[in-house]
Amino acid sequence: MNRIRLLPEQVANQIAAGEVIERPASVVKELVENSLDAQAARMTVEIQAGGRSLVRVVDDGLGMSRDDALLCLERHATSKIRRAEDLAAITTMGFRGEALPSIASVSRFTLTTREREGDSPEGTQIVISGGKILEVKAAGSAPGTTVEVRQLFFSLPARRKFLRTEETESAHIQHYLTLAALAYPEVAFVFQRDGRLVWQLPAVKAGSDAASRLAALRERLRALYGGEQQLLTVDYSAEIRSPDNFEDTTGTPSSTHFRLWGFIGAPGVSRSTREDQHLFVNRRPVENRGLNFALLEGYHTALMKGRFPVCSLFLEIDPAAVDVNIHPAKREVKFHREAEVRRLAAQAVRQALLEFHAGKSEPGPRKPAAQGAPFLAVEPAAAQADRPAEQSALPNFPVALEPAPAQLAKPAAQQPPLRMGFSPATPASLPTTSPESPTVPPGTLSPEGQATHLTHLIPPSSTIPRPPLPGEPVPLLKVPLRLVGVIGRLYVVLESDRGLVLLDQHAAHERILFEQMLNRLEQNDQAPSQRLLLPETVELSARDASFLREQLPALTRLGVGLSEFGERTFLLDALPPFVKAPDARRFVLELVDELKAAGRELNSLRLGEHTVAKTVCRHAVKANDPLAGRELEGLVEDLRHCAMPYTCPHGRPTLIEMNFRELEKKFGRTQ
Ligand code: ADP
Ligand code: MG
């Protein structure tokens, strides 16, 4: 007995709809994608009741002839690809030829379309209900296409039940529209919800060159979010080469161009969800775990635990190097060279964050603003360097204020009168690109030295400075700061010509120590260590002892002289000079506790040097007395020389700024 039969078309469509059309936002997504593929310059999206009762998308795109309008409702009918090979080089949003028939099979559906380039003054209208064509007629309409989807899932009560509140469904729709609007700034978008206008985004003129695309994206972001977002520019290119012995079964070309561009939140700008993390691959909004990780990796210590970056990043890569056909709703992509893409993306983000502080993203050439008020760091560098270390509340705290070699080499006229870090870091001033530049002496922490340490992997092509964009923030540590005082023995109050600045003394100190430590490790292979006059033994529980044993190599390299002295006993005989531990035993016990806590987060037995360094620094900072006058100035100055000064090694902010606009708002002077 034959039991297999082909499903009727309508059932097949409903099954496809089950995958493609999950909720009203999927309808919006498919319709908007179609309008974008049809080269619309303007589109209006209207929804009612979270898209359950109505989704209407009106575009002024290419439109369709009567025949095409009928054909587009057939399954696997598409104008976007012809052959299987085309799947490897998709440049349109759609290609599966499934969306329209799927939507039409689960709603009351009306398509009205008229060819933009045709000579007929009339268009075509097709009315479908639950997949059945009710009417096909000529209809007066403007060139372009209107699709109206009413009563989604009316024939599938089970499906309807799965829908969430109108509020939630609307939020999903708005999220998708945000993505589409970011990817296509040159398209004007109008969004109406329940008869109310939500957005009216004017078209942004965009050329095809990198700078004008960035500027267009910036403008679209401003239209969507206002100008308050502190964003940094990312623009990073590299080649992904296949290894020589790479057996190519995927059709990936031997070398693929990789470019990541867009904007990321400045250090300290983050959210508790991924909601404002917008990632695109070849202009398609995507979800990709590798890219998510790359972002977190790129931010590294500039992001607090449990927080997510804010970004709009566009990855451009040869379409043959990415598979967009792994998800029915085309939401996910798979890279053929996943690890490489992830590594480069992290590097792109990291470089943008480092450049921000190095001053490359400053808008326009800046005059040293030090003329005028008695700003911080009035002390000449040499005088500070002469300051006897013992007088400082930070014992042996390296003063490190010698002008960096690159700055010495510059003509005097270009030099700011005080070392405020104003000299724009041109590629020539980075030791990375000039091999003969003198090496930074160990213990000297200059921004340039840091840049060497952290950017040595970056291909030279990507270090070419990009013309600054209007609206990019001037990093806080690039403007002069005046010391006002200290509150709560912890928060340093400063003032800039932009407003109020608060500095968390401990967080800042931690960051400085952390970078100095890593910097020295990089240069010396061993952080400095001071022998204790009275070595002490510490006995631990068996569990703690075996945990600590795992961390000994890292601790030794970081200058903490701990060694095994018995089954469960350790000998502490040296400490990094900046760690003031009056009670050595307590120091070890606390260190073990803190390392254990860090280890639980990482879920690994042996902690890396970075993690151990973070912990040692935090401990060192805790032991410090409140600072005063000179030392505070030194602290800010040292912070200026960090590569990632705006967050402590755990990602908490070191500085908070409240500009005059915000102050005026708070005092009710402005709205
Ligand atoms: P796909 O987008 O994968 O090709 P769809 O079912 O979404 O499949 O659309 C089928 C076809 O209908 C498209 O290939 C396109 O030719 C045509 N089409 C759909 N929407 C529009 C539109 N808004 N303007 C012009 N043509 C459209
Ligand atoms: Mg489509």
Coordinates of N, CA and C in Angstrom, one line a residue, residues 27-45 56-64 80 92-94 99-100 111-113 116 144-147 176-177 180 184 187-189:
V27 N 6.9 39.1 10.0 CA 6.2 39.6 8.9 C 6.9 40.9 8.5
V28 N 7.0 41.8 9.5 CA 7.6 43.1 9.2 C 9.0 42.9 8.6
K29 N 9.8 42.0 9.1 CA 11.1 41.8 8.6 C 11.1 41.3 7.2
E30 N 10.3 40.4 6.8 CA 10.3 39.9 5.5 C 9.8 40.9 4.5
L31 N 8.8 41.7 4.9 CA 8.2 42.7 4.0 C 9.2 43.8 3.8
V32 N 9.9 44.3 4.9 CA 10.9 45.4 4.8 C 12.0 44.9 3.9
E33 N 12.5 43.7 4.1 CA 13.6 43.1 3.3 C 13.2 43.2 1.8
N34 N 12.0 42.8 1.5 CA 11.6 42.8 0.1 C 11.6 44.2 -0.4
S35 N 11.2 45.2 0.4 CA 11.2 46.6 -0.1 C 12.6 47.1 -0.3
L36 N 13.5 46.7 0.6 CA 14.9 47.1 0.4 C 15.5 46.4 -0.8
D37 N 15.2 45.2 -1.0 CA 15.7 44.5 -2.2 C 15.1 45.1 -3.5
A38 N 13.9 45.7 -3.4 CA 13.3 46.3 -4.5 C 13.7 47.8 -4.7
Q39 N 14.8 48.1 -4.0 CA 15.5 49.5 -4.1 C 14.5 50.6 -3.7
A40 N 13.7 50.4 -2.7 CA 12.9 51.5 -2.3 C 13.7 52.6 -1.7
A41 N 13.3 53.8 -1.9 CA 14.0 55.0 -1.3 C 13.3 55.4 -0.1
R42 N 12.1 55.0 0.1 CA 11.2 55.4 1.2 C 10.2 54.3 1.5
M43 N 10.0 54.0 2.8 CA 9.0 53.1 3.1 C 8.2 53.5 4.4
T44 N 7.0 53.1 4.4 CA 6.2 53.4 5.6 C 5.7 52.0 6.2
V45 N 5.9 51.8 7.5 CA 5.5 50.6 8.1 C 4.5 51.0 9.2
R56 N 1.3 46.8 7.7 CA 1.2 47.3 6.3 C 2.6 47.9 6.0
V57 N 3.1 47.5 4.9 CA 4.4 48.1 4.4 C 4.2 48.7 3.1
V58 N 4.5 50.0 2.9 CA 4.3 50.7 1.7 C 5.7 51.1 1.2
D59 N 6.0 50.7 0.0 CA 7.3 51.2 -0.5 C 7.2 51.8 -1.9
D60 N 8.2 52.6 -2.3 CA 8.3 53.2 -3.6 C 9.3 52.5 -4.5
G61 N 9.4 51.2 -4.3 CA 10.5 50.4 -5.0 C 10.1 50.1 -6.4
L62 N 10.8 49.0 -7.0 CA 10.6 48.7 -8.4 C 9.2 48.2 -8.8
G63 N 8.4 47.7 -7.8 CA 7.1 47.2 -8.1 C 7.1 46.0 -8.9
M64 N 5.9 45.4 -9.3 CA 5.9 44.2 -10.0 C 4.8 44.3 -11.1
K80 N 15.7 36.7 -7.1 CA 17.0 37.0 -6.6 C 18.1 36.1 -6.9
T92 N 21.5 40.1 -1.9 CA 20.2 40.6 -1.5 C 19.8 40.1 -0.1
M93 N 18.8 40.7 0.4 CA 18.3 40.2 1.7 C 17.6 38.9 1.6
G94 N 16.7 38.8 0.6 CA 15.9 37.6 0.3 C 16.6 36.7 -0.7
A99 N 8.8 33.8 1.6 CA 8.2 34.7 2.6 C 6.7 35.0 2.2
L100 N 6.5 35.6 1.0 CA 5.2 36.0 0.7 C 4.2 34.8 0.7
L111 N -1.9 42.3 -1.7 CA -0.7 42.9 -2.3 C -1.2 43.8 -3.4
T112 N -0.7 45.1 -3.4 CA -1.0 46.0 -4.4 C 0.3 46.5 -5.0
T113 N 0.5 46.4 -6.3 CA 1.8 46.8 -6.8 C 1.7 47.4 -8.2
R116 N 7.6 50.5 -11.2 CA 8.1 51.9 -11.2 C 8.4 52.3 -12.6
G144 N 5.3 51.3 -7.0 CA 5.8 50.7 -5.8 C 4.9 49.6 -5.3
T145 N 5.1 49.1 -4.1 CA 4.4 48.0 -3.6 C 3.8 48.2 -2.2
T146 N 2.6 47.8 -2.0 CA 2.0 47.8 -0.7 C 1.6 46.4 -0.3
V147 N 2.0 46.0 0.8 CA 1.5 44.7 1.3 C 0.8 44.9 2.6
Y176 N 13.5 45.3 15.2 CA 13.9 44.9 13.8 C 14.0 46.2 12.9
L177 N 13.0 47.1 13.1 CA 13.1 48.3 12.2 C 14.3 49.2 12.5
A180 N 17.0 47.6 10.5 CA 16.9 47.9 9.1 C 17.3 49.4 8.8
Y184 N 20.3 50.8 6.4 CA 20.0 51.6 5.2 C 19.7 53.0 5.5
V187 N 17.7 55.2 3.1 CA 16.2 55.0 2.9 C 15.5 55.7 4.0
A188 N 14.4 56.4 3.6 CA 13.6 57.1 4.5 C 12.6 56.1 5.1
F189 N 12.5 56.2 6.5 CA 11.6 55.2 7.1 C 10.5 56.0 7.9

